[in-house]
Coordinates of C-alpha atoms in Angstrom, one line a residue:
X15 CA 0.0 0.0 0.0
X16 CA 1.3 3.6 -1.0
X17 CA 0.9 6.4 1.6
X18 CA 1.0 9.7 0.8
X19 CA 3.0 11.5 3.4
X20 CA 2.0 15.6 3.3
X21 CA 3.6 18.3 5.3
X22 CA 0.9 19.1 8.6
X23 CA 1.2 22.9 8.0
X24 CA 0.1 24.1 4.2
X25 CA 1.7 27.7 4.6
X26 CA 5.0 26.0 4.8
X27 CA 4.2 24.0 1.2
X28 CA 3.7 27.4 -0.2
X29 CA 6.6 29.3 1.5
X30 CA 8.8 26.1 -0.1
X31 CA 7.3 26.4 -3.5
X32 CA 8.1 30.5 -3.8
X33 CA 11.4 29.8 -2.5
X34 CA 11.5 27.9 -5.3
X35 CA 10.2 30.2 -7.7
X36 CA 11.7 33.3 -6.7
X37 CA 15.0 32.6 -4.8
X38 CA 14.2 35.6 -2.4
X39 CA 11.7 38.2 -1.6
X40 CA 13.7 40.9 -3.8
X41 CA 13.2 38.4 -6.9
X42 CA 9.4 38.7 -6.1
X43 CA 9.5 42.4 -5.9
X44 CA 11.4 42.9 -9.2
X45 CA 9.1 40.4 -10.6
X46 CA 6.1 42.5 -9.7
X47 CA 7.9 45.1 -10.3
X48 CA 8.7 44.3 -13.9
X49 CA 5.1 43.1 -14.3
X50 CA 3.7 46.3 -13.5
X51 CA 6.5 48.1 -15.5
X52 CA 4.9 46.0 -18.7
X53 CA 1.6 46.1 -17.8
X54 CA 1.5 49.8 -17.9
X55 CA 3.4 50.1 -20.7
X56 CA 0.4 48.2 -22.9
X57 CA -1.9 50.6 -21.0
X58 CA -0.1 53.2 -22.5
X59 CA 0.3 51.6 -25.9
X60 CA -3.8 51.0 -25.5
X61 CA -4.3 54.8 -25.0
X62 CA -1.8 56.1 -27.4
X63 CA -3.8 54.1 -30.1
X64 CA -7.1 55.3 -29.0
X65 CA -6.4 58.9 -28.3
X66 CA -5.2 59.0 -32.0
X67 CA -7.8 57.1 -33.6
X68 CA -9.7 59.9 -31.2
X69 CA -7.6 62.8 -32.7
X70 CA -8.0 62.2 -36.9
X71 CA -11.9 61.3 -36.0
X72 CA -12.1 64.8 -34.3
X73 CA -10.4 66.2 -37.3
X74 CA -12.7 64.6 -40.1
X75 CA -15.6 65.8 -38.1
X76 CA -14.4 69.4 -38.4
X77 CA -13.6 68.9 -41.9
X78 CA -17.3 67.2 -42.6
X79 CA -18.8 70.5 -40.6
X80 CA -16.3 72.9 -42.7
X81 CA -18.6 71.7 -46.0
X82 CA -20.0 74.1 -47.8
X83 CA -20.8 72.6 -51.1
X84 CA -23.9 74.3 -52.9
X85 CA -25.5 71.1 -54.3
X86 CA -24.3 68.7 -51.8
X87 CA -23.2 69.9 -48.7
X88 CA -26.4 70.0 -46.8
X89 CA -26.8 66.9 -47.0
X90 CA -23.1 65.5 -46.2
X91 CA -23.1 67.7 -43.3
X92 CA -26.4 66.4 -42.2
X93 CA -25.4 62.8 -42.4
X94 CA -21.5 62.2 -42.1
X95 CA -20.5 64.3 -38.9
X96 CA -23.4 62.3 -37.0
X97 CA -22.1 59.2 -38.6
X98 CA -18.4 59.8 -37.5
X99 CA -19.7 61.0 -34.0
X100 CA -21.7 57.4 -33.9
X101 CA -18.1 55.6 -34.9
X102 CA -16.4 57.8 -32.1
X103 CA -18.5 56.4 -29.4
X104 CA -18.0 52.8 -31.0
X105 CA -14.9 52.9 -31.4
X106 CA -14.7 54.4 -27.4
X107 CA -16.4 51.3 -26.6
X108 CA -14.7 49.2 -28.4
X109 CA -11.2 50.6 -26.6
X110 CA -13.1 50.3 -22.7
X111 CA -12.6 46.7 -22.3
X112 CA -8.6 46.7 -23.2
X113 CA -8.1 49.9 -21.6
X114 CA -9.9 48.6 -18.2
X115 CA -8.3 44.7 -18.5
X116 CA -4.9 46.5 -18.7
X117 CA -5.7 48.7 -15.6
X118 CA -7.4 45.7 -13.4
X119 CA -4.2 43.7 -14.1
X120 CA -2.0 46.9 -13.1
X121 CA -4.2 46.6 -9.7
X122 CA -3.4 43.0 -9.2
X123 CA 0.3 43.3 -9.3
X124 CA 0.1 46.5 -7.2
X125 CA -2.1 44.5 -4.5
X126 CA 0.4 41.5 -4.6
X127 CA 3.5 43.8 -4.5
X128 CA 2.0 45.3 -1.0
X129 CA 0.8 42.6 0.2
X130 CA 4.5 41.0 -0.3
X131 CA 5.9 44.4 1.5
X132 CA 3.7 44.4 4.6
X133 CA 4.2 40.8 4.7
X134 CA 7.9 41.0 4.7
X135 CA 9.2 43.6 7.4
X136 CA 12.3 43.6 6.4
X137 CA 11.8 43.9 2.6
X138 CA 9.2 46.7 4.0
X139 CA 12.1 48.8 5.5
X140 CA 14.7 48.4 2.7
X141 CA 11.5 49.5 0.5
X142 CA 10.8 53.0 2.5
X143 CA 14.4 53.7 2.7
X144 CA 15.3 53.4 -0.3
X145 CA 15.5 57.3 -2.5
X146 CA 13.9 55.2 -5.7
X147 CA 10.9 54.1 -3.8
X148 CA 7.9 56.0 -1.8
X149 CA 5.2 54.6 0.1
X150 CA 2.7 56.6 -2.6
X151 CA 4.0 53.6 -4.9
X152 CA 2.8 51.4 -3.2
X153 CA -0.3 52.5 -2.2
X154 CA -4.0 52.5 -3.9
X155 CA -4.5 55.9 -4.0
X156 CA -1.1 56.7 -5.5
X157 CA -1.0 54.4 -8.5
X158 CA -4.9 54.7 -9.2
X159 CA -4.6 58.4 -9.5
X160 CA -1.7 58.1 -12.1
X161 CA -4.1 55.6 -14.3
X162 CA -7.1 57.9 -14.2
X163 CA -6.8 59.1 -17.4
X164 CA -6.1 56.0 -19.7
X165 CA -9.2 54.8 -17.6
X166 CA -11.9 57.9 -17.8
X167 CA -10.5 58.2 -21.7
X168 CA -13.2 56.2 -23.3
X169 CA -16.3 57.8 -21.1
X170 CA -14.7 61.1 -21.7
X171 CA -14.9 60.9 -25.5
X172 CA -17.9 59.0 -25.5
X173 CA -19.8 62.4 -24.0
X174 CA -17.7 64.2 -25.8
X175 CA -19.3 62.8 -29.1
X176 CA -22.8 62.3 -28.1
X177 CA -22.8 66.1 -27.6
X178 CA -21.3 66.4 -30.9
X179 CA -23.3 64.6 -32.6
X180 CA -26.5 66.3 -31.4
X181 CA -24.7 69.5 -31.8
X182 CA -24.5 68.8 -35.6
X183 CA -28.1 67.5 -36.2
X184 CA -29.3 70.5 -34.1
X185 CA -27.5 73.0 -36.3
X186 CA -28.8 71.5 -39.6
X187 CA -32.4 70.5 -38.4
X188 CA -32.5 73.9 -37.0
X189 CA -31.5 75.6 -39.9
X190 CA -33.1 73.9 -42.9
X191 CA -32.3 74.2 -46.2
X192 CA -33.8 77.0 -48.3

């Protein structure tokens, strides 16, 4: 008969296995470290993209307004700004969901990079005394506040061209054709 012999205490399984892993707590820290280093460099990457896609729509819509074609023009101005302000809010939806993964993962490696600091009291101190390093780093409220505006981005555009939009059909409905 085969027995199974397991330890009696399964923090010390776990302690084993990141010993394992990561060789010391400064090899988890630069892990997380590194991790959050990437991760908010594809945030950025994510908002770069969308804040030009953003940018050209904002400059077709001013071309498409900017019309003022005799036989034509009415009409294009009546139908394509509205349709570009429509894309603008897709297209802000369509960026949400990348832009808020990016930022939730960003909070994960935050959490477990604190979590590893108040859990190691010496790491902790070497961490605080260190000139590189400042407890607003490793707090919520430090790193959240830097993220805001990849993360309001999408919302902020998205108003942004639903008052467009109505903006343009107002000024055309409003001013019909004669």
């Amino acid at each position: 008969m085969v027995q199974i012999i397991t330890p009696n205490n399964p923090e010390q399984v776990q302690s084993d296995r990141d010993a394992k892993m990561f060789g010391s707590p400064k090899d988890r820290l630069d892990f997380y470290r590194r991790e959050i280093q990437y991760e908010t460099s594809i945030l950025s990457h994510r908002t770069d993209a969308y804040l030009a896609a953003q940018s050209f729509l904002v400059i077709a819509f001013a071309s498409c307004m900017a019309n003022l074609n005799p036989e034509w023009g009415k009409f294009f101005t009546l139908t394509v700004p509205p349709m570009l302000a429509v894309l603008g809010i897709l297209i802000s939806l369509n960026a949400w969901p990348g832009i808020r993964a990016a930022y939730d993962i960003i909070d994960h490696w935050h959490f477990k990079q604190s979590e590893l600091l108040s859990s190691q009291p010496v790491m902790g101190m070497a961490y605080d005394e260190s000139p590189l390093f400042c407890e607003m780093e490793s707090t919520h409220k430090g790193y959240k506040k830097s993220l805001m505006f990849s993360v309001r981005s999408p919302w902020l555009f998205s108003c942004f061209w639903l008052v467009l939009g109505a903006f343009s059909l107002y000024i055309q409905i409003d001013n019909p054709l004669t």
